[in-house]
Coordinates of C-alpha atoms and ligand atoms in Angstrom, one line a residue:
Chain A
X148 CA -49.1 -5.2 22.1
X149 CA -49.4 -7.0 18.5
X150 CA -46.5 -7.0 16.7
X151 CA -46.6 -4.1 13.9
X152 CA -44.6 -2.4 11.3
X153 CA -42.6 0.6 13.1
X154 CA -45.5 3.4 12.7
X155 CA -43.1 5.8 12.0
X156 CA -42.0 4.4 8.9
X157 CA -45.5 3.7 7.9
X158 CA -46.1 7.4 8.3
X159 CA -43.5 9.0 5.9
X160 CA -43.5 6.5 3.1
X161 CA -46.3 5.1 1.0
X162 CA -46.6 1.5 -0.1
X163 CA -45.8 2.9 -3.7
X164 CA -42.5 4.9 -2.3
X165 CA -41.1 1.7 -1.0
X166 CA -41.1 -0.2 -3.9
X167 CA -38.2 -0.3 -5.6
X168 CA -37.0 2.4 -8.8
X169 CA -35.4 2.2 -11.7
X170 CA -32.1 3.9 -11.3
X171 CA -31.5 7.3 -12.9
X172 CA -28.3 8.6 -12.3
X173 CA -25.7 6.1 -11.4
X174 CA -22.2 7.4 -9.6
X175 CA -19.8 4.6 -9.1
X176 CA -15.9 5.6 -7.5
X177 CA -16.5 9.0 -7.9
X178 CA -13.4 11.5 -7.0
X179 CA -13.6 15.0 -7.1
X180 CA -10.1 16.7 -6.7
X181 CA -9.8 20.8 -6.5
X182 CA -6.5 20.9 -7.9
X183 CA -4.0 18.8 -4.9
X184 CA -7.5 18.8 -2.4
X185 CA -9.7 15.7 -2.6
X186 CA -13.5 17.0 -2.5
X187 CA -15.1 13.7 -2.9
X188 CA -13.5 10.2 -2.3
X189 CA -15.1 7.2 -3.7
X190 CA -18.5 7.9 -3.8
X191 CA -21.3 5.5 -5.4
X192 CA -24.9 5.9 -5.3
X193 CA -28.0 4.8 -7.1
X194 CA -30.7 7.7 -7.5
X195 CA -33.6 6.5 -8.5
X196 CA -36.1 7.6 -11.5
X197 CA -39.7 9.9 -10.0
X198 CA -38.3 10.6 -6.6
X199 CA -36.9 12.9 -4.5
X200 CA -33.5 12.3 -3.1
X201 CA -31.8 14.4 -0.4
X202 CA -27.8 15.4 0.1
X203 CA -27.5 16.3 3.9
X204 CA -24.2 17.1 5.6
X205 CA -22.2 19.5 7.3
X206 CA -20.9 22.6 5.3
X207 CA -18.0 21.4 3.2
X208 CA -18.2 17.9 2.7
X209 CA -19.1 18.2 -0.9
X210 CA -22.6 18.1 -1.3
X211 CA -22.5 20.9 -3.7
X212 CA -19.3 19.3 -5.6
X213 CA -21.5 16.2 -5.8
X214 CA -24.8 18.3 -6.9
X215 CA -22.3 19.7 -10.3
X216 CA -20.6 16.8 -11.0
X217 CA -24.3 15.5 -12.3
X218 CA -24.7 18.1 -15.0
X219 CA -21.1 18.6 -15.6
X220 CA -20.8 22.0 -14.0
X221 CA -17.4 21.4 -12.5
X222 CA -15.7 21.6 -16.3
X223 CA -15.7 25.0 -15.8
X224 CA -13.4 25.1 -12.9
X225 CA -10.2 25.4 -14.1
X226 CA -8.8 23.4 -10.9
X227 CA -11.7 20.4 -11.1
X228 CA -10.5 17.4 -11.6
X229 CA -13.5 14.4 -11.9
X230 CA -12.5 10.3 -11.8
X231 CA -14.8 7.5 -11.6
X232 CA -18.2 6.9 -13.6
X233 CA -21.9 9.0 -13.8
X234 CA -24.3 7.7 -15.5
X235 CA -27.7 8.8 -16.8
X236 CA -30.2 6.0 -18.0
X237 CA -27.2 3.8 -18.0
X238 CA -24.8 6.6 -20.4
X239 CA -21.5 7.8 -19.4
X240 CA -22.0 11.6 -18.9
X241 CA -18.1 12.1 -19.1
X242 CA -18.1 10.4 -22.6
X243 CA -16.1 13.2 -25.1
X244 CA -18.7 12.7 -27.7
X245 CA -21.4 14.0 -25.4
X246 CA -22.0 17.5 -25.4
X247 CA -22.5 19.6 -22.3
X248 CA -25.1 22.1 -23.5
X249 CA -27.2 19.3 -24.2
X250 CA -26.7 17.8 -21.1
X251 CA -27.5 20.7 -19.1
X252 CA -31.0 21.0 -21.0
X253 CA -31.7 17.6 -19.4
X254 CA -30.0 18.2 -16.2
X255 CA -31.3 21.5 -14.6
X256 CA -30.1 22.9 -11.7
X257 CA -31.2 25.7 -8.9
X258 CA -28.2 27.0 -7.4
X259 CA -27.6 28.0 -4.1
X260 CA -27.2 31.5 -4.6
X261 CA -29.8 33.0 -7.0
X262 CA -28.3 34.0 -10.1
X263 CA -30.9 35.5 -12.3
X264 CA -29.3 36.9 -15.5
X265 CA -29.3 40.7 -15.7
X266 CA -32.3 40.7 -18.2
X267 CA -36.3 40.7 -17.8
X268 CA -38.0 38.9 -15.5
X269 CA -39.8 37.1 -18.4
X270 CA -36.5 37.1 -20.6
X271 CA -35.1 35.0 -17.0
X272 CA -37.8 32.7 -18.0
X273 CA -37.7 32.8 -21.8
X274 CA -34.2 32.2 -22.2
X275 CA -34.0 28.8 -22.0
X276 CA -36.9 27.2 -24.1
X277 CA -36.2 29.5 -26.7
X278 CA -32.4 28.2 -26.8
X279 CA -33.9 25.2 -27.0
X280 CA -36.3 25.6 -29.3
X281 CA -39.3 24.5 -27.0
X282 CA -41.5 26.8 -28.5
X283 CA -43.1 27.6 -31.7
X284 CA -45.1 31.1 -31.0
X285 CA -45.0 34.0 -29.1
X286 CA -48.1 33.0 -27.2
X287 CA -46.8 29.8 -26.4
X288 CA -43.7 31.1 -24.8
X289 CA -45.9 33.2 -23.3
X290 CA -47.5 30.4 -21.5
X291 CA -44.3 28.4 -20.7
X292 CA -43.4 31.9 -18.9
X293 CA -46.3 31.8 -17.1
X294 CA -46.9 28.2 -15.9
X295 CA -42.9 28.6 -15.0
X296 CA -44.1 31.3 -12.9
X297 CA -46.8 29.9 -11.2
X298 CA -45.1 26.9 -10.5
X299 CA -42.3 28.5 -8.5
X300 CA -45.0 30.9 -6.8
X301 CA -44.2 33.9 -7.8
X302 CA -46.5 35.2 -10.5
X303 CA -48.8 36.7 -8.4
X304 CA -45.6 39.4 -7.1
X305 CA -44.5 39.9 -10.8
X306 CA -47.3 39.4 -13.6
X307 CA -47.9 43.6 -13.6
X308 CA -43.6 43.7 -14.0
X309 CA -42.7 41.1 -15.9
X310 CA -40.2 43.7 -18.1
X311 CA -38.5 45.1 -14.6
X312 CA -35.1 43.7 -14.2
X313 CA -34.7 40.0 -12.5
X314 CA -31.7 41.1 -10.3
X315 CA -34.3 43.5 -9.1
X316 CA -36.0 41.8 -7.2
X317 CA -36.1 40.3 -3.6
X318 CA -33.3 37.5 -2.9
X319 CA -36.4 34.7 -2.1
X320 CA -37.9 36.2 -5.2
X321 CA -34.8 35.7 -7.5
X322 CA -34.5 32.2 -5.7
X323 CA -38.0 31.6 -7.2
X324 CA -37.1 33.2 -10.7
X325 CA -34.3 30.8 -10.9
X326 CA -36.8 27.8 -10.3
X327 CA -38.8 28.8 -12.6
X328 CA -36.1 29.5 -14.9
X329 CA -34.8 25.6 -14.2
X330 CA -38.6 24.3 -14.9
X331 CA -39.5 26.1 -18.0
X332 CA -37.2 23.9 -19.8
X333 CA -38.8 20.7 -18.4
X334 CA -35.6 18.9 -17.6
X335 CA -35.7 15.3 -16.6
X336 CA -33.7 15.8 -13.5
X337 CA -33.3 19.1 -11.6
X338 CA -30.8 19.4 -8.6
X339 CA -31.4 22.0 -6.1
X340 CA -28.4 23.2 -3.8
X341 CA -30.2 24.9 -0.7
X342 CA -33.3 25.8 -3.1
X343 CA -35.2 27.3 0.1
X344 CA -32.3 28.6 2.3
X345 CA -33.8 32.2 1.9
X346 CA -37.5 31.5 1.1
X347 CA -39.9 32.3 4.1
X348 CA -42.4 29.4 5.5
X349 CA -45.1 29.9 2.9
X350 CA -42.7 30.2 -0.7
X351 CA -40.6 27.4 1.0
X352 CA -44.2 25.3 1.5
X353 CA -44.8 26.5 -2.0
X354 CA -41.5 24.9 -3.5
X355 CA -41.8 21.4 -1.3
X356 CA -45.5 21.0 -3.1
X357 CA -43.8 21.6 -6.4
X358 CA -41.1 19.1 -5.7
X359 CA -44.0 16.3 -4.4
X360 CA -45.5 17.5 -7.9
X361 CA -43.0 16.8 -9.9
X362 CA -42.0 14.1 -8.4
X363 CA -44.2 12.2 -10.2
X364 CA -42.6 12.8 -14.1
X365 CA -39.0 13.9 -13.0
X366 CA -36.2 12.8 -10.9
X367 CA -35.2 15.5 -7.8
X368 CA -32.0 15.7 -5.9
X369 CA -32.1 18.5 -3.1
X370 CA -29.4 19.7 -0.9
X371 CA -30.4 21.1 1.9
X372 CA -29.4 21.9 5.8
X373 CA -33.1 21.6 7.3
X374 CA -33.1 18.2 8.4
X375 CA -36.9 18.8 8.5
X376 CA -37.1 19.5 4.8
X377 CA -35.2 16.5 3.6
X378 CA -37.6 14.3 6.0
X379 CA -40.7 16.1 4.5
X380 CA -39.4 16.4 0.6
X381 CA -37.3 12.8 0.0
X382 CA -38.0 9.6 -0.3
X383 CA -33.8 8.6 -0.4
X384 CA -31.7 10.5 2.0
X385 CA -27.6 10.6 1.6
X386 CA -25.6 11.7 4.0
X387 CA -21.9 13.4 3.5
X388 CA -19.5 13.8 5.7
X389 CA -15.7 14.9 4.7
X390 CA -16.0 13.8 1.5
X391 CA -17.3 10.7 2.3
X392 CA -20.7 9.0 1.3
X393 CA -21.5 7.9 4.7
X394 CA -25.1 6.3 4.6
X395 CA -27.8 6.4 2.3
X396 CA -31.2 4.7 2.7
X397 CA -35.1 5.5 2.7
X398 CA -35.6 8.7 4.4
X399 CA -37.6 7.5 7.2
X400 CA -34.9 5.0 8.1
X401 CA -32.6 7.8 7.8
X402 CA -34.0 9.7 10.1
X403 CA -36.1 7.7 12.6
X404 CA -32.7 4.8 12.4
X405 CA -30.0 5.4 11.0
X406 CA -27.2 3.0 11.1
X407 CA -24.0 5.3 11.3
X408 CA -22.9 6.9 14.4
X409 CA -22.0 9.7 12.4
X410 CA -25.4 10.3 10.7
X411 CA -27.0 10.2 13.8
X412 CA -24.5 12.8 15.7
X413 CA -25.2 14.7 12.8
X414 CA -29.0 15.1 12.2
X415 CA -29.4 15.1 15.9
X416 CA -27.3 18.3 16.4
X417 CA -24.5 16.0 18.8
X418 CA -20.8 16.9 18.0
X419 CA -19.1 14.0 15.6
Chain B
X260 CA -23.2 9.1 22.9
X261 CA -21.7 12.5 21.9
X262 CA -23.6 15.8 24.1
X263 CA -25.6 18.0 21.9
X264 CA -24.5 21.2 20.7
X265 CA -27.6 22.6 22.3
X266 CA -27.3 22.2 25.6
X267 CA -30.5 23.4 27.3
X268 CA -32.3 20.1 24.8
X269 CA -29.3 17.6 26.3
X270 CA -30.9 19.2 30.0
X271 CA -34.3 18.6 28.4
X272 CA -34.2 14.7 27.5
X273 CA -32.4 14.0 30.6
X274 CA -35.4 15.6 32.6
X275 CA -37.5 13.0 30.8
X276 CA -35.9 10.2 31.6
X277 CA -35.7 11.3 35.5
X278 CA -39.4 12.2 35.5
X279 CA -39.8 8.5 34.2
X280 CA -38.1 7.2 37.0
X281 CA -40.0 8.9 39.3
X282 CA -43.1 8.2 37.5
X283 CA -42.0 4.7 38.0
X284 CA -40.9 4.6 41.3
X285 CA -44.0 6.0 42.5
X286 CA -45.6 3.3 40.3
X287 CA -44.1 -0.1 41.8
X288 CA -44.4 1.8 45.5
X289 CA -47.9 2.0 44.5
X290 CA -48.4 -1.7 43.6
X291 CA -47.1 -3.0 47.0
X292 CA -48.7 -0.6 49.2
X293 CA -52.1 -1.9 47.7
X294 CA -51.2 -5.2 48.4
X295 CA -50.4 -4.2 51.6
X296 CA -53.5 -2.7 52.8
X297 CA -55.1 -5.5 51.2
X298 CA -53.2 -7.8 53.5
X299 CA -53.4 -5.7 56.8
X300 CA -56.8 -4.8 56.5
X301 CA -56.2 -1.4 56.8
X302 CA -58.3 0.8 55.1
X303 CA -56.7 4.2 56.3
X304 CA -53.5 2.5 54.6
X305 CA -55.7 2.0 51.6
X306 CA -56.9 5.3 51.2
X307 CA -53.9 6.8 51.3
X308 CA -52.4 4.7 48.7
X309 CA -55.9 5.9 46.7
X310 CA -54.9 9.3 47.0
X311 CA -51.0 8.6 45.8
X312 CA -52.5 8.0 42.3
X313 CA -52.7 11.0 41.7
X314 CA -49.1 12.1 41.9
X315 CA -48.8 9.8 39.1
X316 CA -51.4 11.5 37.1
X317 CA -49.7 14.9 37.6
X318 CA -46.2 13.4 36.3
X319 CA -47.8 12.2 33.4
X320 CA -49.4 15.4 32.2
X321 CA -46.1 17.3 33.0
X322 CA -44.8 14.9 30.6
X323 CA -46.9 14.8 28.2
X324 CA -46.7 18.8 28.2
X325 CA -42.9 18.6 27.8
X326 CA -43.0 16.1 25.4
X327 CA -45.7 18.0 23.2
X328 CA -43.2 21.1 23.6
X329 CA -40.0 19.5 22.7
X330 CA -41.6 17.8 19.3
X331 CA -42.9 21.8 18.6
X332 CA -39.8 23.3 19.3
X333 CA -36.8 21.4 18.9
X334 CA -38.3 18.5 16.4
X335 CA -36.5 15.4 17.6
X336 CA -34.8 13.0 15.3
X337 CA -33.0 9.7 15.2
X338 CA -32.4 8.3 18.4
X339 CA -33.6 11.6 20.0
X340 CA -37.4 11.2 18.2
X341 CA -37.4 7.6 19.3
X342 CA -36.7 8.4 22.9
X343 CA -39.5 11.2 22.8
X344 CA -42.2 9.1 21.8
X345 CA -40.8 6.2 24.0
X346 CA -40.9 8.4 27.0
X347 CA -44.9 9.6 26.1
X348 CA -46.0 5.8 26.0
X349 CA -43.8 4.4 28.8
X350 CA -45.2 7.4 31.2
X351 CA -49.0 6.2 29.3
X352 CA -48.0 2.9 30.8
X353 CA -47.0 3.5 34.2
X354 CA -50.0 6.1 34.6
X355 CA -52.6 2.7 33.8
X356 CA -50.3 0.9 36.5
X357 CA -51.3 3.7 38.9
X358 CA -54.8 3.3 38.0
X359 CA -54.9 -0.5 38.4
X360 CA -52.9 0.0 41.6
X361 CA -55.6 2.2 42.8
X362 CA -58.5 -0.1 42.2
X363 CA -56.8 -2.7 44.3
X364 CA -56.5 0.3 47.2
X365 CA -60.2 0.5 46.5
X366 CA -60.9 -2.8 47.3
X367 CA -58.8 -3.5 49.6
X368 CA -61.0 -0.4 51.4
X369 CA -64.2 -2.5 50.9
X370 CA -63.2 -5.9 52.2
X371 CA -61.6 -4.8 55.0
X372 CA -63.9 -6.0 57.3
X373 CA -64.0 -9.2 55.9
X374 CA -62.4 -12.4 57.2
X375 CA -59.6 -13.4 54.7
X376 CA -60.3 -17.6 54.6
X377 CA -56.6 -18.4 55.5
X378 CA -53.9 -18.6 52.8
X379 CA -56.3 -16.9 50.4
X380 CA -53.5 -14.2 50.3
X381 CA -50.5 -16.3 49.7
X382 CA -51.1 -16.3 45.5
X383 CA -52.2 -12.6 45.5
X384 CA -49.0 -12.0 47.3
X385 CA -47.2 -14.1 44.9
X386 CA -48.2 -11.6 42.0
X387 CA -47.5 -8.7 43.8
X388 CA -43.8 -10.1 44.2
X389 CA -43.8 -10.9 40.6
X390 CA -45.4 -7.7 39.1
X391 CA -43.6 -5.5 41.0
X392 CA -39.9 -7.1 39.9
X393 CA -41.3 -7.1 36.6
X394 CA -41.7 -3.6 37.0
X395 CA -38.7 -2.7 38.6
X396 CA -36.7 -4.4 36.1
X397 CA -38.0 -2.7 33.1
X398 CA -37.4 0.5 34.1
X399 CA -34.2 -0.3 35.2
X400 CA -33.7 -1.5 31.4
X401 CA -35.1 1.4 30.3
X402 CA -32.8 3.8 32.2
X403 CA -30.0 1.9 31.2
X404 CA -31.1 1.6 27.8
X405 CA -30.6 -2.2 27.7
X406 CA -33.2 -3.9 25.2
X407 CA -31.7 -7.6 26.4
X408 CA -32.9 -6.9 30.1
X409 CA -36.3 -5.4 28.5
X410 CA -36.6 -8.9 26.9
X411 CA -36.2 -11.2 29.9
X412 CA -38.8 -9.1 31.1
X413 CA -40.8 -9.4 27.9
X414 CA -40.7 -12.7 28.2
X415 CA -41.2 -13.5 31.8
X416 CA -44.6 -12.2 31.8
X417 CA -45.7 -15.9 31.3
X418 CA -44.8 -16.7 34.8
X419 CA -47.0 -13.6 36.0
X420 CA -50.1 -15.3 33.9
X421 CA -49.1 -19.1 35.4
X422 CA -49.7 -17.8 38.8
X423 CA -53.2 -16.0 37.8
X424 CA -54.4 -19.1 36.6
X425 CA -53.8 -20.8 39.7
X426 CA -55.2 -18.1 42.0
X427 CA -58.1 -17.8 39.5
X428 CA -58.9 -21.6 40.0
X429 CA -58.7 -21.1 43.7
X430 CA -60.6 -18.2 44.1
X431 CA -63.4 -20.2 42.0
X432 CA -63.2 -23.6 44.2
X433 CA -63.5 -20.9 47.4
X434 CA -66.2 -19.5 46.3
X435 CA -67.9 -22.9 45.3
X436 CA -67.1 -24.4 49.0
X437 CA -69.3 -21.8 50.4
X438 CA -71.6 -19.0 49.0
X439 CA -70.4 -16.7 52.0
X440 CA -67.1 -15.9 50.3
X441 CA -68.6 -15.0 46.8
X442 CA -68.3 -11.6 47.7
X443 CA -65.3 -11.5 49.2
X444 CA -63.8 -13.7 46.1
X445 CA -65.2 -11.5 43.8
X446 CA -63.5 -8.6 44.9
X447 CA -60.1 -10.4 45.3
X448 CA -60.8 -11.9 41.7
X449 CA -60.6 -8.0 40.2
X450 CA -57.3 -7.6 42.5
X451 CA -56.0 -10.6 40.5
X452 CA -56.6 -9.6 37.2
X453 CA -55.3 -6.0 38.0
X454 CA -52.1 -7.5 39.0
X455 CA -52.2 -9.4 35.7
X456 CA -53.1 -6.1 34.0
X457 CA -50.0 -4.7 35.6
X458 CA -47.7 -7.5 33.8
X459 CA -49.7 -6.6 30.4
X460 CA -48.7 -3.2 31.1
X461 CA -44.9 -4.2 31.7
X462 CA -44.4 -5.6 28.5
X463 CA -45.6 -3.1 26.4
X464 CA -42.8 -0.4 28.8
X465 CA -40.6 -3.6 27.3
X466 CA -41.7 -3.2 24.1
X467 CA -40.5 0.6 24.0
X468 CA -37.4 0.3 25.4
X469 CA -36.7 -2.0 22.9
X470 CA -38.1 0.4 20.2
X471 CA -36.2 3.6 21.9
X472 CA -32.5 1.3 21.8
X473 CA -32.7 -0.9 19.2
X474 CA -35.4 0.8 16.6
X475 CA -37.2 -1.9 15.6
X476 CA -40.4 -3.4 17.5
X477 CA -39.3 -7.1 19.1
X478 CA -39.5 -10.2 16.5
X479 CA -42.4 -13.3 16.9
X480 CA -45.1 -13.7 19.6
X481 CA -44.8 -12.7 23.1
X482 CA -45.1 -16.1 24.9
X483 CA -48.6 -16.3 26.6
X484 CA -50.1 -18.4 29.7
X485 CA -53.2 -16.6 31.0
X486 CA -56.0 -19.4 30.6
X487 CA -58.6 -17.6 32.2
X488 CA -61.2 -16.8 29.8
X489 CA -61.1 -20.3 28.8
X490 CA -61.2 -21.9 32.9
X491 CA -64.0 -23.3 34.4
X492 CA -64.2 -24.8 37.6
X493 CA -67.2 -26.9 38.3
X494 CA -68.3 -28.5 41.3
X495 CA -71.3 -30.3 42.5
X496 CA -74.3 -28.2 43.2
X497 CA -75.6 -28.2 46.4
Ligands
ATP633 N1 -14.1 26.0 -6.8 C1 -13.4 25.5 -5.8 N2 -12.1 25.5 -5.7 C2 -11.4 25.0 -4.7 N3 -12.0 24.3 -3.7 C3 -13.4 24.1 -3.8 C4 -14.1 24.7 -4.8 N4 -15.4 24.5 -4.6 C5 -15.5 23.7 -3.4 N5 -14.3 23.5 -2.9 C6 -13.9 22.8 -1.7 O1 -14.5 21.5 -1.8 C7 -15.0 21.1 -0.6 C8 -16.5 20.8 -0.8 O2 -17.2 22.0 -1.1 P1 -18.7 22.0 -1.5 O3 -19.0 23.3 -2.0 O4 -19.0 20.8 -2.3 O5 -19.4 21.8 0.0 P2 -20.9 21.7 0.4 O6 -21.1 20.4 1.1 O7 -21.8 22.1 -0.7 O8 -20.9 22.9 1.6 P3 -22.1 23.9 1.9 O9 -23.1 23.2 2.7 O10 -21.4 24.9 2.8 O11 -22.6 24.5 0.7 C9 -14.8 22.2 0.4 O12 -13.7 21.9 1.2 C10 -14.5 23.4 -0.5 O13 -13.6 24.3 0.1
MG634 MG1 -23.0 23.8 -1.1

């Protein structure tokens, strides 16, 4: 037998995946305290620019602490408490003379439970570029609505009702409101807790092609318990464990190698 | 390692590795009974070892069933993926030793009428000895999940090819002394190069178990001795 690269990691990342990206969204010594409980402890990680990174770990271990720390979604709990530094493009997103509004235009996020707002479907949609002033007519919003739509998959179920109530809808439907919601803003990064967790095969096929799609202009992070899904949709996998950052590394390392006993009890379904 | 949570797929990867061991025991029982009828002359002996073969085949679709199942349903990863696809080309591997054993039944079945020219055997024997530890020891490497002992085996393959080239040689200079044994020599020429097949065959089971442990295919060149395709003997012409 000739000596080649492992086929495996041939197979799940192209030449252009592997070379190295600039870094968007730098944590160094991050903390995360709920009032006396420690959330996060010391966590540092590089995510890089046009890629998709995944967050995989057990339930708990602070994925989702991790995922709001990035667009400063913790200041709202009272009992949150954040040390250490973020960074986006190299700017400290804790710095007091940078305002949080702003930061979430540029910082979406799908959450893990939908949470459309009790308006219009196309209201769900609208809200957010009109905030922020993204467009100049009614027909243009019209359009942002629309492509928003489309994007997430769910047009075809709701172009005859776009007036109906969000919350009325389906809970895989709201899920998809809420992407489209997070899109129509075009926001440089978007984070997505458990985006699929109640999608069916065919919308959740639907959302991994819009990730590899926007991929290309945006940077992704994705938490997510199908280890399947963070193998198909990431380039970079991290994985969490109590807290703790324990390995990070290209996804087909991750998963076909990885280094930490841990990781591996874990994505193999072993007990720790 | 830790059990998994599951345990019916902890019952299913250890049925994999026992099928390989039977797959492989049937294997290197295979290589010496060839051998065996070769050197007894005993073409009963031969066919029997003929129709053994195909035990082998059976294992290796039953494998390659499970294996095709186990990706569909439980979508191995980690150390669990690497020992899936280990297990589909080690059984790949020991189903070709089957088949090479086989053709050495087969001919031991034709020439066993024939008058062996005395010590004609000795480096045939040779390789059998060497094959079949070779063979024996890499599954025992791969049971035990030991990449080292996979890599001694890797590597002593060379000694396999160093005795082909001898027989090789001899088998030519036999059949140069007297036109009588070409077709004896010719037959027991194929039985070499199967034997030397077998070795091929061992490293590449060597290969994987040091994929399956350590994850990464073994660094440089595998040391090589097989001259062969560049040996000729020449005599005078009568
Ligand atoms: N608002 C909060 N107040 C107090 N403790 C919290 C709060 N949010 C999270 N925690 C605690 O912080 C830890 C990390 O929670 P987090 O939601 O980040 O986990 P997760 O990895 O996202 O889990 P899951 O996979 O279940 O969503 C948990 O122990 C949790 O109980
Ligand atoms: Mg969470």
């Amino acid at each position: 037998m000739d000596m080649r690269p492992d086929p495996l990691v041939m197979m799940t990342s192209s030449v252009q995946d592997q070379a190295p990206k600039p870094v968007k969204v730098a944590a160094k010594n991050v903390n995360v305290y709920y009032g006396a409980k420690q959330a996060l402890k010391d966590v540092s990680v590089d995510i890089p620019v046009k890629a998709v990174t995944a967050f995989i770990g057990p339930s708990g271990c602070g994925k989702s602490t991790f995922l709001r720390c990035i667009n400063r979604m913790n200041d709202t709990v009272a009992s949150c408490r954040v040390e250490g530094l973020i960074q986006i493009d190299g700017k400290d997103i804790y710095d007091p003379a940078l305002d949080p509004v702003q930061l979430r235009a540029r910082v979406g996020m799908v959450f893990q439970k939908p949470n459309p707002f009790p308006k219009s479907i196309y209201d769900n949609v609208a809200y957010g570029p009109r905030i922020h002033g993204l467009s100049r007519s009614k027909a243009e919003l019209d359009e942002i609505v629309e492509h928003s739509l489309r994007k997430a998959s769910l047009w075809e179920e709701v172009k005859d009702r776009l007036k109906d109530s969000g919350t009325g809808l389906s809970g895989g439907q709201q899920q998809r409101l809420c992407i489209a919601r997070t899109i129509a803003i075009n926001p440089e990064i978007i984070l997505m807790d458990e985006p699929c967790s109640a999608l069916d095969p065919i919308a959740t096929a639907r959302i991994e092609e819009l990730m590899a799609e926007l991929r290309s202009n945006f940077t992704i992070i994705i938490v997510t318990h199908s280890m399947q899904q963070a193998a198909r949709v990431s380039q970079r996998t991290a994985f969490f464990h109590l807290g703790i950052l324990v390995e990070k590394g290209e996804t087909s390392q991750i998963f076909t190698n990885p280094t930490d006993k841990r990781t591996q009890d874990y994505i193999t379904g072993r007990f720790g | 390692m830790s059990e998994h949570i599951v345990k019916s797929y902890e019952q299913e990867l250890s049925t994999l590795d026992s099928k390989i061991s039977q797959m492989g025991g049937l294997a290197e029982q295979l290589v010496g009974e060839a051998f065996d009828s070769l050197a007894s002359h005993n073409p009963t002996r031969a066919q029997a070892t003929v129709a053994s073969d195909a035990t082998i085949d059976l294992l290796h679709r039953e494998l390659e069933e499970q294996v095709i199942m186990m990706i569909a349903r439980r979508q191995p990863l980690a150390n669990d993926l690497r020992q899936v696809i280990s297990v589909l080309k080690v059984a790949g591997e020991l189903e070709r030793v089957g088949d090479l054993a086989k053709n050495v039944a087969k001919r031991a079945q034709t020439v066993s009428g024939e008058t062996h020219p005395k010590g004609l055997l000795t480096g045939l024997q040779h390789m059998t000895e060497l094959a079949s530890r070779q063979l024996k020891d890499v599954l025992d490497a791969f049971a035990a999940r030991d990449a080292e002992r996979a890599m001694v085996v890797w590597r002593k393959d060379e000694n396999l090819d160093a005795v082909y080239n001898s027989v090789f040689r001899e088998l030519l200079t036999y059949m140069m002394e007297d036109p009588r044994n070409i077709g004896l020599c010719s037959h027991l020429l194929f039985v070499a190069k199967n034997l030397e097949r077998i070795g091929d065959h061992t490293t590449n089971i060597a290969e994987t178990v040091n994929y399956m442990t350590r994850g990464t295919m073994p660094e440089g060149e595998r040391p090589k001795s097989d001259i062969t395709s560049s040996t000729l003997v020449s005599g005078p012409l009568r």
